Short mmCIF file of C-alpha atoms in Angstrom, two decimals:
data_model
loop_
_atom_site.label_atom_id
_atom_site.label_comp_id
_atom_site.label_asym_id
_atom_site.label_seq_id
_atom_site.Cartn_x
_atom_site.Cartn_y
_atom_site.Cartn_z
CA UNK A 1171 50.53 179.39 -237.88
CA UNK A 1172 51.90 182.55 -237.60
CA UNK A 1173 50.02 185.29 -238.86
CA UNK A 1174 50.97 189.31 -238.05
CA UNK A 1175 48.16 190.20 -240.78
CA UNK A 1176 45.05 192.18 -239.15
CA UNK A 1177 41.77 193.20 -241.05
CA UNK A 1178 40.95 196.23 -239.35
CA UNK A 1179 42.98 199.49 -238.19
CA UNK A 1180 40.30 199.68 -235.69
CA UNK A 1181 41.49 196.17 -233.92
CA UNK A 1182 45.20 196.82 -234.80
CA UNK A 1183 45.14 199.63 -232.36
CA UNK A 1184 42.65 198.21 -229.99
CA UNK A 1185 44.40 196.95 -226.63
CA UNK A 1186 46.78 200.57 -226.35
CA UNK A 1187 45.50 201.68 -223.50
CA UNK A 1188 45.93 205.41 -221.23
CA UNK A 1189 49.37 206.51 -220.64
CA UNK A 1190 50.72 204.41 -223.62
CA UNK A 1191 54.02 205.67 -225.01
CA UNK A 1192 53.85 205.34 -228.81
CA UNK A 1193 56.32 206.29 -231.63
CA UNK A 1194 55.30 207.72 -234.95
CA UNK A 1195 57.34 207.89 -238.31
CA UNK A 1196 56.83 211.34 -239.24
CA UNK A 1197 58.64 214.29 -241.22
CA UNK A 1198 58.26 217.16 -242.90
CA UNK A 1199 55.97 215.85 -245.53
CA UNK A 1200 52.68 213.30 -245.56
CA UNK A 1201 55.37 210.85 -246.47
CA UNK A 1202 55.67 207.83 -244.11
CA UNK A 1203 53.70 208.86 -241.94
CA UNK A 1204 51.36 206.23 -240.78
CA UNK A 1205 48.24 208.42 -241.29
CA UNK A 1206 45.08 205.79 -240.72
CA UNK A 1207 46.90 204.21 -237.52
CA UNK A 1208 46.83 207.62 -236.52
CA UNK A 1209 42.80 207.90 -237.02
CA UNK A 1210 41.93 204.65 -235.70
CA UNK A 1211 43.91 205.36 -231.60
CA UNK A 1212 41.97 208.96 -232.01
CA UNK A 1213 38.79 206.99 -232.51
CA UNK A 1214 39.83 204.76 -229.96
CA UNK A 1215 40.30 207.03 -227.83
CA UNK A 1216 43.58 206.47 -225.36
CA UNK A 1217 44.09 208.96 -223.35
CA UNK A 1218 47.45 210.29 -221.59
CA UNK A 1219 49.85 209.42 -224.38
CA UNK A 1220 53.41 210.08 -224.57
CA UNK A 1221 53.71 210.46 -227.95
CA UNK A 1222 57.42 210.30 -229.67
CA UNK A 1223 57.99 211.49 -233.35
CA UNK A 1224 59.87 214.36 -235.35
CA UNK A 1225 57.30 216.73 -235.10
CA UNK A 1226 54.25 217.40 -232.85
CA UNK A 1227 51.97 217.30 -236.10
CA UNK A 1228 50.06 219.98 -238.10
CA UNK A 1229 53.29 222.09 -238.60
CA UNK A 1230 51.66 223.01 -242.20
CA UNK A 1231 55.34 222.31 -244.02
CA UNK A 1232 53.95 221.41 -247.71
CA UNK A 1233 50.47 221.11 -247.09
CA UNK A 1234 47.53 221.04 -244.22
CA UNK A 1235 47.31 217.54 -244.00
CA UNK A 1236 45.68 215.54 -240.82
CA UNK A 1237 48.69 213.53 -238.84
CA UNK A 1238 49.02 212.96 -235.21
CA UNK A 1239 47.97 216.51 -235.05
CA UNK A 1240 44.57 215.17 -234.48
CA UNK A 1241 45.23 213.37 -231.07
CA UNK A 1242 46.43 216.84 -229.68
CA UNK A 1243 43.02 218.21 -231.09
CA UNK A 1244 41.43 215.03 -229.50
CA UNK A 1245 43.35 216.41 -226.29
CA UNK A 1246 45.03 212.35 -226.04
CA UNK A 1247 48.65 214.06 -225.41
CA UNK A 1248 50.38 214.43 -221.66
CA UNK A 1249 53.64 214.47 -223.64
CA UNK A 1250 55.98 214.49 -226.65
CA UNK A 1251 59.46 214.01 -227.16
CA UNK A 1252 59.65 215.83 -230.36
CA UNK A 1253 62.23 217.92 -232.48
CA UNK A 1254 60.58 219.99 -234.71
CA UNK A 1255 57.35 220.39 -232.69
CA UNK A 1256 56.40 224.07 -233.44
CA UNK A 1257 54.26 225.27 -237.00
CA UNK A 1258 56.70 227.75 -239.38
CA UNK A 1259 53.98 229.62 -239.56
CA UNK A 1260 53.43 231.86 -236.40
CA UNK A 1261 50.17 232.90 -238.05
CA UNK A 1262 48.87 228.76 -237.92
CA UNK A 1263 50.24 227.73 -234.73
CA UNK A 1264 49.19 223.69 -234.32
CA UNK A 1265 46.95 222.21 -231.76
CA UNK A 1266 50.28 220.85 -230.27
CA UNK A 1267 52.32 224.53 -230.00
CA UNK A 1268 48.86 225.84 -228.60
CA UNK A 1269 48.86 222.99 -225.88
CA UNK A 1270 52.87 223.01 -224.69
CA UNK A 1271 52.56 227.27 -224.34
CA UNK A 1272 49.38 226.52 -222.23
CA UNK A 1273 51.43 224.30 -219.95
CA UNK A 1274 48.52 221.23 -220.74
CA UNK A 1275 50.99 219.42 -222.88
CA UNK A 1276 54.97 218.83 -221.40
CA UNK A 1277 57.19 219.41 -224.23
CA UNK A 1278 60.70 217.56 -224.61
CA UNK A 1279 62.76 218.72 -227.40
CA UNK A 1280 66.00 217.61 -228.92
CA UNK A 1281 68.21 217.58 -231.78
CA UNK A 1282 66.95 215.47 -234.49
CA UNK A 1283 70.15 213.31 -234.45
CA UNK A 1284 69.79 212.84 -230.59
CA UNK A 1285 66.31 211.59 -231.26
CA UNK A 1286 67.36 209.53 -234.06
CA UNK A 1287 70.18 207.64 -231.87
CA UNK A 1288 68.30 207.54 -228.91
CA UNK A 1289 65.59 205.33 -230.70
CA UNK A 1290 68.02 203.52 -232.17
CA UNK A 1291 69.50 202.86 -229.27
CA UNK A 1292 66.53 201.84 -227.34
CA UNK A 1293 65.88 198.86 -230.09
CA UNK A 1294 69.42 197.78 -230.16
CA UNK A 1295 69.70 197.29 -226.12
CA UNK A 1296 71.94 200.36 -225.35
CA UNK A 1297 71.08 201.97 -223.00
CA UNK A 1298 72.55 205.46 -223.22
CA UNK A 1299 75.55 207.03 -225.58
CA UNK A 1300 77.61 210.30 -225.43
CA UNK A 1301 77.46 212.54 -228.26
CA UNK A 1302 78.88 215.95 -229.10
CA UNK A 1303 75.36 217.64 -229.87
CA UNK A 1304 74.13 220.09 -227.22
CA UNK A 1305 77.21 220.52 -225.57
CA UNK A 1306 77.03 224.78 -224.06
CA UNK A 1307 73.26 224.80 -225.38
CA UNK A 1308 69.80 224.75 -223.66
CA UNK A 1309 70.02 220.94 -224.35
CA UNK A 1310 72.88 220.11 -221.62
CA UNK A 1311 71.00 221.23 -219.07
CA UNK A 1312 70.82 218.16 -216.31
CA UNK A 1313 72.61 216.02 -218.29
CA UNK A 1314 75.84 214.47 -217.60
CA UNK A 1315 79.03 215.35 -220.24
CA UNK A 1316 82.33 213.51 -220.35
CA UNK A 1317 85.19 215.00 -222.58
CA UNK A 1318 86.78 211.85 -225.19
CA UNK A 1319 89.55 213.44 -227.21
CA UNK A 1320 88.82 217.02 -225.97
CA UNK A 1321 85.50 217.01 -227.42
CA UNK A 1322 83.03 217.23 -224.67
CA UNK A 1323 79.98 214.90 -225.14
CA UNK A 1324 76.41 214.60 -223.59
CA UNK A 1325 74.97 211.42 -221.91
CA UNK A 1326 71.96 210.79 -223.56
CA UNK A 1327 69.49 207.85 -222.58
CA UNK A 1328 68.06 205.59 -225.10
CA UNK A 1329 63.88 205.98 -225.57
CA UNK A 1330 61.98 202.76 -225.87
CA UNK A 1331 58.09 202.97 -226.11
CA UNK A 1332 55.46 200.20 -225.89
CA UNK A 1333 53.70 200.31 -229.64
CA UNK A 1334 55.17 201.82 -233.05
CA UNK A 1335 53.20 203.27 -235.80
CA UNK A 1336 55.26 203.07 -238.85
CA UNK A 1337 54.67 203.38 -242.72
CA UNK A 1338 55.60 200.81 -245.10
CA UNK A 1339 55.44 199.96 -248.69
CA UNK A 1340 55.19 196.49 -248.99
CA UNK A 1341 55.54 193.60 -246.34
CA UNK A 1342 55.30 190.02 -246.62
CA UNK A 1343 53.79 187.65 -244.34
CA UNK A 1344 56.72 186.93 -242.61
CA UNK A 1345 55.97 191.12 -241.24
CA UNK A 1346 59.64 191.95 -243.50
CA UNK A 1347 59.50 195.67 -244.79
CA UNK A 1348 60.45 197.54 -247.45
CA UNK A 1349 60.06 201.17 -247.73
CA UNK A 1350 60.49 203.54 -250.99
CA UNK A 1351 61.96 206.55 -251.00
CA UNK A 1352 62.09 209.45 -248.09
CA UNK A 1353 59.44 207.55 -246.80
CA UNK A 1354 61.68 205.50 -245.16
CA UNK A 1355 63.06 208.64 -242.34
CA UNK A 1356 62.02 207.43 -239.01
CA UNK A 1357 60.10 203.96 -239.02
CA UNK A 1358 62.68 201.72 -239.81
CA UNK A 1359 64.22 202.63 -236.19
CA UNK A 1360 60.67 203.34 -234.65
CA UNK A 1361 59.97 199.56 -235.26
CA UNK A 1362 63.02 198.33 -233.25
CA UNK A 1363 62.12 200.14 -230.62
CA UNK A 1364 58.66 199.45 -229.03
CA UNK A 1365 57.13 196.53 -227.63
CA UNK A 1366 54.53 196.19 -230.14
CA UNK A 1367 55.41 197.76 -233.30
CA UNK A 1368 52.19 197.99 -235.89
CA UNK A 1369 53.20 198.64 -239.70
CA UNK A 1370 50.59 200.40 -242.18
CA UNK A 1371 51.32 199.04 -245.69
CA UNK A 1372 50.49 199.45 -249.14
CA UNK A 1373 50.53 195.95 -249.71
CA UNK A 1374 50.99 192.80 -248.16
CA UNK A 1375 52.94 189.90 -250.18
CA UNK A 1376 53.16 185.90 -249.60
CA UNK A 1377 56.87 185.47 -248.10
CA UNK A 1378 59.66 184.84 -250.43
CA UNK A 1379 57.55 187.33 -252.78
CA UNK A 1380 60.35 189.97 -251.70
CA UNK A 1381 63.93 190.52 -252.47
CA UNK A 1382 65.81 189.51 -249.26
CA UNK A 1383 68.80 191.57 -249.74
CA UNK A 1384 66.43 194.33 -249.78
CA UNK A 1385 64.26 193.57 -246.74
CA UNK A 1386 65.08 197.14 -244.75
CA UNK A 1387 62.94 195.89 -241.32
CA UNK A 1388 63.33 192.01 -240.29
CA UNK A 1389 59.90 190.80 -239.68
CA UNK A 1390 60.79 190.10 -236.10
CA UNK A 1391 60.27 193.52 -235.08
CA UNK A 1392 56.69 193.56 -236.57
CA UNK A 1393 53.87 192.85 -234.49
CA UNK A 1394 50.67 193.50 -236.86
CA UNK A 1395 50.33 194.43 -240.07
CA UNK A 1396 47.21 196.56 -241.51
CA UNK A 1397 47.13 196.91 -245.44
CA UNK A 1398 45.25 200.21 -246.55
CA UNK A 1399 42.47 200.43 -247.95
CA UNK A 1400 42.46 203.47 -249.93
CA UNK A 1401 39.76 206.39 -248.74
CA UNK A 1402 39.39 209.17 -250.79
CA UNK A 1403 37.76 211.14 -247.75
CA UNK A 1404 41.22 210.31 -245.53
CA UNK A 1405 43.64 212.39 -244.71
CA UNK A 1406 41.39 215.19 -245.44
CA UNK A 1407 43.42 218.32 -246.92
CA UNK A 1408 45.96 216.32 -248.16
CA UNK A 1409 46.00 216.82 -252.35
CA UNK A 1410 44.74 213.85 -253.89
CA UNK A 1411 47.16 214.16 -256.78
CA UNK A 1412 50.37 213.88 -254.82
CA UNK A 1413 48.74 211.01 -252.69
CA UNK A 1414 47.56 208.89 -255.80
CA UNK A 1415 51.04 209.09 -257.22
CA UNK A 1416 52.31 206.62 -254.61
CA UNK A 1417 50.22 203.66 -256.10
CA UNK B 331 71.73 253.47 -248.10
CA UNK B 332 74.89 251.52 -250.17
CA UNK B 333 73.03 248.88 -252.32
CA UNK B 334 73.53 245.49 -250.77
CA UNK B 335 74.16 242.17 -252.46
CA UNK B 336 71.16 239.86 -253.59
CA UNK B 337 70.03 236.95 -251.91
CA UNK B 338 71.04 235.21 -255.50
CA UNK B 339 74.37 236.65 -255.42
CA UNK B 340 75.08 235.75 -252.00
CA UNK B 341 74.26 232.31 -253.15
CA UNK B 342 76.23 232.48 -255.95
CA UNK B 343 79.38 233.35 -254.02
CA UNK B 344 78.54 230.53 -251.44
CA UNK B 345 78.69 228.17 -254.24
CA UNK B 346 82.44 229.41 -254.69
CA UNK B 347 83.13 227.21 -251.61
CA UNK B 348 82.03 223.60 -253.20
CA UNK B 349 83.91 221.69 -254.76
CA UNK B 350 84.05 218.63 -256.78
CA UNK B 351 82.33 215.71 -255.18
CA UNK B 352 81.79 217.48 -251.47
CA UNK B 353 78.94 216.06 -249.55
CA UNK B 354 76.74 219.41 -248.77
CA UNK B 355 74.06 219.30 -246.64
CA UNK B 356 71.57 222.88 -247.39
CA UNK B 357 69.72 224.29 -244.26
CA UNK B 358 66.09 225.78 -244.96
CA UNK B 359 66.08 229.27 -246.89
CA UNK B 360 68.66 231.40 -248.55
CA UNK B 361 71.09 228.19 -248.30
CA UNK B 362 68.60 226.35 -250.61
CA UNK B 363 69.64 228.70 -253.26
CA UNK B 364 73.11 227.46 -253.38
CA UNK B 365 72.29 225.00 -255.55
CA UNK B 366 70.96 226.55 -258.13
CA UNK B 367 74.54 228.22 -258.65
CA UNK B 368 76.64 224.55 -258.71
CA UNK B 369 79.59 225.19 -261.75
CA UNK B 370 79.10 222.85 -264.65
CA UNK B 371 80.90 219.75 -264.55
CA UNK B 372 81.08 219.73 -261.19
CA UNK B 373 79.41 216.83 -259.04
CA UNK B 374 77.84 218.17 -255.61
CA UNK B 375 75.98 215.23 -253.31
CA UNK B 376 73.38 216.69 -251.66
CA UNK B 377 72.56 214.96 -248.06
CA UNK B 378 69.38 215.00 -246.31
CA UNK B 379 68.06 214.33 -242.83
CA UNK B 380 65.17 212.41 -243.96
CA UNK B 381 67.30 209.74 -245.80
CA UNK B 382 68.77 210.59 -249.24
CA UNK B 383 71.67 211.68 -250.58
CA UNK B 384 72.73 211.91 -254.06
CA UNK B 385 69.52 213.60 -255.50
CA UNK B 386 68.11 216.61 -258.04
CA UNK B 387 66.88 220.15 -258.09
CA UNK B 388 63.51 221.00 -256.31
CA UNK B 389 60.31 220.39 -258.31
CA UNK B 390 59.26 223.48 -259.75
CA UNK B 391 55.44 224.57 -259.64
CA UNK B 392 55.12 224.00 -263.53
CA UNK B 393 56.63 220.23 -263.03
CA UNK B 394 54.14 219.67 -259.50
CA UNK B 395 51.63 217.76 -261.57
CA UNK B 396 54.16 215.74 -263.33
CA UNK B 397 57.01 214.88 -261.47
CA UNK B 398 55.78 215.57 -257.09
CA UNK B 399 56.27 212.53 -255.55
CA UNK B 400 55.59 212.67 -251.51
CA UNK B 401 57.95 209.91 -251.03
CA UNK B 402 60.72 212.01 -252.85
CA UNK B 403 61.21 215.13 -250.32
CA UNK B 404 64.03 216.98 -248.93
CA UNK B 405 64.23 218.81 -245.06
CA UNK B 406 62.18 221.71 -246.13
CA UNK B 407 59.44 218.63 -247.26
CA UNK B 408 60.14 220.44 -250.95
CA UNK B 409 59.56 217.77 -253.58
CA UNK B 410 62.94 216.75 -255.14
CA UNK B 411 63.99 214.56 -258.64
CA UNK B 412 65.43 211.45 -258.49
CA UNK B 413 69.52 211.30 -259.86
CA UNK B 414 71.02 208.16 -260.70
CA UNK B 415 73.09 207.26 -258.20
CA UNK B 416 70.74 208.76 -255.50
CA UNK B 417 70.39 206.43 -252.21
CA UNK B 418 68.12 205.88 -248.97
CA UNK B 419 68.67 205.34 -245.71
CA UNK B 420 67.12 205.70 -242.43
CA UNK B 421 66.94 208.39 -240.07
CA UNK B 422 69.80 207.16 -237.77
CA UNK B 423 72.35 206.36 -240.44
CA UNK B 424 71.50 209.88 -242.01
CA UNK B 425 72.33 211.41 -238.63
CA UNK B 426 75.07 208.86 -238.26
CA UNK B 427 76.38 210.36 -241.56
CA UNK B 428 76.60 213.84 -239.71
CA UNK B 429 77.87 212.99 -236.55
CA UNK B 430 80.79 210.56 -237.82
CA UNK B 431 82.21 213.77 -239.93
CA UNK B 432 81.13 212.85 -243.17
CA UNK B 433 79.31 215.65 -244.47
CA UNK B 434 81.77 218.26 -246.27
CA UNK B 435 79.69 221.68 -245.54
CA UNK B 436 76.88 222.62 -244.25
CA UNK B 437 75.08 226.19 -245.36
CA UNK B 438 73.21 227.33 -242.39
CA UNK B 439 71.06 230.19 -241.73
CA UNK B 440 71.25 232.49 -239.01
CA UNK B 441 69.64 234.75 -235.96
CA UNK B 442 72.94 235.79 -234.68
CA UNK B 443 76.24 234.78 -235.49
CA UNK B 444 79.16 236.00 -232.61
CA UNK B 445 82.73 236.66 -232.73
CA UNK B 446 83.61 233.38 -231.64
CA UNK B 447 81.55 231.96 -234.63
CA UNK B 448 79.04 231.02 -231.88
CA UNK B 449 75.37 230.25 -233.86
CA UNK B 450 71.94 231.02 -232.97
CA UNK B 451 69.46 230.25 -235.34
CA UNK B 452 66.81 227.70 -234.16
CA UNK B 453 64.45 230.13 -231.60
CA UNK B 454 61.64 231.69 -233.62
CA UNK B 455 62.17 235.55 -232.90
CA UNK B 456 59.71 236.98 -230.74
CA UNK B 457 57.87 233.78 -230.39
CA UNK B 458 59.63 232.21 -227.64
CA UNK B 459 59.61 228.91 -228.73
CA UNK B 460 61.26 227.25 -231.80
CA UNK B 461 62.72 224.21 -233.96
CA UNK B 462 65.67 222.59 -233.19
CA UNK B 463 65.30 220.03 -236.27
CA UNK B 464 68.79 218.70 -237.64
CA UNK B 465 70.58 222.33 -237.50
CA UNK B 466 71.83 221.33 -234.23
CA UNK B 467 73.58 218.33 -235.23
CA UNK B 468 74.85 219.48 -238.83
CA UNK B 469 76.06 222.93 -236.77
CA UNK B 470 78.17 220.59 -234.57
CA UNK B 471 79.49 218.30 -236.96
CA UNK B 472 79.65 219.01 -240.33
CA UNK B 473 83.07 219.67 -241.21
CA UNK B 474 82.94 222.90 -242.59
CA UNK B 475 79.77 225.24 -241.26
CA UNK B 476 78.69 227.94 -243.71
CA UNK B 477 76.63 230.60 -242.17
CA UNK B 478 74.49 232.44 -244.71
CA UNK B 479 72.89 235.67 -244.34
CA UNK B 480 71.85 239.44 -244.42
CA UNK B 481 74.57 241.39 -242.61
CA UNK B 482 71.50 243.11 -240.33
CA UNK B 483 68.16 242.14 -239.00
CA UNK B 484 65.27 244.66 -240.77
CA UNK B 485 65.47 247.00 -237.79
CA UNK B 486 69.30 247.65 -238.84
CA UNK B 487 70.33 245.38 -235.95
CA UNK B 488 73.57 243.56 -236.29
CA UNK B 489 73.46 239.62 -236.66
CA UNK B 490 77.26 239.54 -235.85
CA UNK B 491 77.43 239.89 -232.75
CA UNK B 492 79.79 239.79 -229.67
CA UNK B 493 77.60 237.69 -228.04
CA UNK B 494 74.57 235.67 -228.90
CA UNK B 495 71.35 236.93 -226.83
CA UNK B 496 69.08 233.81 -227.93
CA UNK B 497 69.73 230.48 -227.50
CA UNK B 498 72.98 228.41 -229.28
CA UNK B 499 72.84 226.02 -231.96
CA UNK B 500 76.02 225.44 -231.79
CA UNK B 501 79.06 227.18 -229.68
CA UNK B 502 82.42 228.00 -232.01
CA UNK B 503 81.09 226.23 -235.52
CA UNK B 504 81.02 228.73 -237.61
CA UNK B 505 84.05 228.56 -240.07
CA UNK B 506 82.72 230.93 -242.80
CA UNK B 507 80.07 233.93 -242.56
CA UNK B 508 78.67 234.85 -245.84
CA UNK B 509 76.46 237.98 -245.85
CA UNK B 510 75.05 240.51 -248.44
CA UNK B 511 78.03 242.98 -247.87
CA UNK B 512 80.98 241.10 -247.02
CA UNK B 513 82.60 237.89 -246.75
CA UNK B 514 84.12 237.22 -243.06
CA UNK B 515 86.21 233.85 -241.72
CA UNK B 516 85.67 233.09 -238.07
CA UNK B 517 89.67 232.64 -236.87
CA UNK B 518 91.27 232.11 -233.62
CA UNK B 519 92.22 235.90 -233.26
CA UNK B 520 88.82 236.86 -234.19
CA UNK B 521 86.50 237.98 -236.99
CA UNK B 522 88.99 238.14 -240.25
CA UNK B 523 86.98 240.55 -242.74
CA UNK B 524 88.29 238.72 -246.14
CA UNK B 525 85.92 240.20 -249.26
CA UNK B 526 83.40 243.30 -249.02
CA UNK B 527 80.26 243.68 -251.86
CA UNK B 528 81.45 246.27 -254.41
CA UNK B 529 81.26 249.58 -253.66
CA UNK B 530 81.58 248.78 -249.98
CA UNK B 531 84.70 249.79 -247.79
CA UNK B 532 86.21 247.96 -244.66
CA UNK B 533 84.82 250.65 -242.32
CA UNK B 534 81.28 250.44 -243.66
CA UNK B 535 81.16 246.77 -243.10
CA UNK B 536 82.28 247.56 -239.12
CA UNK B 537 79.72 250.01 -238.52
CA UNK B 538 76.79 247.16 -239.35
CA UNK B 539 78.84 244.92 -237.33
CA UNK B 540 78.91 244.55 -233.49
CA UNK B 541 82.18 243.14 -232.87
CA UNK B 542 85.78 244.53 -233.85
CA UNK B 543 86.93 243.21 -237.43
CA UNK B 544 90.04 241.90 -238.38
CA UNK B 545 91.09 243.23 -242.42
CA UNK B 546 92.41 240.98 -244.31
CA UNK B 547 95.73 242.48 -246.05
CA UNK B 548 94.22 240.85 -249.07
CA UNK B 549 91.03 242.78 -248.75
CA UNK B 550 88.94 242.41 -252.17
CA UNK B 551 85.99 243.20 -253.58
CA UNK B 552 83.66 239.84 -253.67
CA UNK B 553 83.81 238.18 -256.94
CA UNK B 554 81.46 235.51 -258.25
#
């Protein structure tokens, strides 16, 4: 019978090995970010990731709070295809920043909306799209451009990886999602687009417990699911008070 | 030294430019302020790149305890209040939103802003590196592009300039420069010097400013 539920973080992220590419739902806030699949690859210890997601971690927006910042501190990086990857605060620059000016980390930033498509694109089987943003900046460079009605557009290739980390609400056995709130940003696309997407949830449901007009991920494109167990210890610096408002 | 505008007061006379259900997208910074100036009665949508559109005013630091919600943020990762009517979506469809045209202005701050309404405003000064974030995309697309700012950089440096010397956002997006002396519109025969603060004259907004102005034979004083 099928069954996407697993007990541990620790096996959910067991079998991603070196060189992995994996995508993380991540903005400017702890917010969806999928904070103890996070802990559980840096205790597993994969090395030579290519790591996609909005930012590069530990940019210190609302508060210090541990996200994929700690696999650049664990040194786990080669890559990441990022685009918001530096801190706002030159005085706190993250691991990451530290790591791409040293040249020990390759850096590969775009416009949000470019990152956004391209992921889309790589779960919906396109395999590259022209868009407007870029054009005449840094971000053309090597790229091919086409004009359609006078506008001249980019050719940018969709990005596919081989697990997902996203952040969910609730699921139901069936591995359906629902999100709440901004939480939602960048999983719902992040899970379309690896090989083996892995969803951390609040809570996991029989199926037909949840809505289905407002299932936002089909449980097709879920892999595992990991419910959290709350630890009052995890993510450290992030304030307790905003966290325990989510349950 | 001529006493320049407020950052309030340039806000304020940004907000001049909304209008009754436009879908406004705020870039981090002075453009955040605009909302606190919205005219009663009138309905602005707010849009942001994380997902939401349709919600309320920032959480203040009395409210934190009460009312933060980390599932409830805006691009700056501010807390925000829920509106009725408010909506999520995904990061795709919120981009989708911007690309496709359907996001009425967009208030965007600035490093440099050229003649050509050429924008430069996501490399960190000095640093080298920088954040391209959704800035790119909104400078591109959004149908009207705001850009917000102090006339001069502290040194006394112009930030309109002939020609960007850091990296573009955006090439030819500006439509509207707002700064704390003078109101300019980017037009095809160049920089079109339309309102100065009060107290200011034509020729005192051209010395701050790098490139040749344009004056508006309607040339007023800026009025909130």
């Amino acid at each position: 019978m099928l069954n996407k539920v697993v007990e541990t973080f620790e096996k959910a992220v067991a079998d991603v090995p070196d060189g992995a590419v994996i995508m993380i739902g991540n903005f400017a806030g702890p917010g969806g970010t999928p904070f103890y699949l996070i802990r559980a690859l840096c205790q597993q210890g994969a090395k030579e990731l290519t790591i996609i997601a909005n930012t590069a971690g530990g940019i210190g927006l609302t508060l210090d709070f541990d996200d994929h910042r700690i696999l650049f501190e664990n040194r786990q990086v080669k890559k990441v295809i990022a685009s918001f990857p530096f801190s706002t605060s030159p005085s706190r620059p993250s691991p990451a920043e530290k790591q791409i000016l040293a040249g020990e980390v390759e850096l590969e930033i775009l416009p949000q909306g470019t990152l956004a498509e391209r992921i889309r694109a790589g779960g919906a089987g396109i395999p590259a799209f022209y868009t407007p943003t870029g054009f005449g900046t840094v971000i053309e460079d090597g790229k091919e451009t086409r004009d359609f009605d006078g506008r001249p557009c980019l050719l940018e290739l969709a990005l596919k990886a081989d697990y997902a980390f996203v952040r969910a609400y609730k699921a139901d056995t069936m591995g359906n999602l629902v999100y709440r709130g901004t939480q939602r940003q960048f999983n719902p696309i992040m899970a379309t687009a690896a090989r083996v997407t892995i969803a951390e949830v609040d809570e996991i449901v029989d199926a037909g417990e949840l809505d289905p007009e407002v299932i936002i991920t089909p449980g097709i494109y879920v892999n595992r699911m990991v419910k959290v167990t709350e630890d009052p210890s995890f993510p450290r610096n992030l304030d307790r008070v905003f966290w325990a408002k989510r349950t | 030294m001529k006493e320049r505008l407020s950052r309030e007061v340039v806000a304020m006379r940004i907000a001049k430019e909304l209008f009754d259900g436009a879908v406004v997208n705020l870039g981090i910074g002075l453009p955040t302020l605009v909302s606190s100036f919205v005219p009663e009665g009138m309905t602005v949508i707010y849009h942001t790149e994380n997902g939401a559109l349709g919600f309320g005013p920032v959480v203040t630091a009395e409210d934190m305890e009460e009312k933060a919600d980390i599932d409830l943020v805006n691009a700056s990762g501010q807390y925000v209040t829920p509106l009725p009517g408010m909506c999520f979506f995904h990061h795709a469809d919120s981009f989708a939103m911007i690309r496709g045209g359907h996001i009425d202005i967009t208030i965007l701050g600035v490093l440099e802003v050229s003649e050509k309404g050429d924008l430069a405003n996501w490399m960190f000064p000095g640093r080298g590196v920088g954040n391209i974030g959704g800035g790119m995309d909104l400078a591109f697309n959004a149908k009207k592009v705001i850009a917000a700012t102090e006339h001069t950089t502290k040194d006394g440096k112009p930030k309109i300039v002939s020609k960007c010397s850091v990296p573009l956002t955006a090439p030819e997006c500006v439509d509207l420069i707002v700064t704390d002396v003078a109101v300019i519109e980017v037009t095809g025969e160049g920089l079109l010097l339309r309102e100065v603060a009060p107290g200011w004259t034509a020729e005192e907004v051209q010395d701050l400013t790098e490139p040749k102005l344009l004056i508006d034979s309607d040339l007023t004083e800026i009025e909130l």
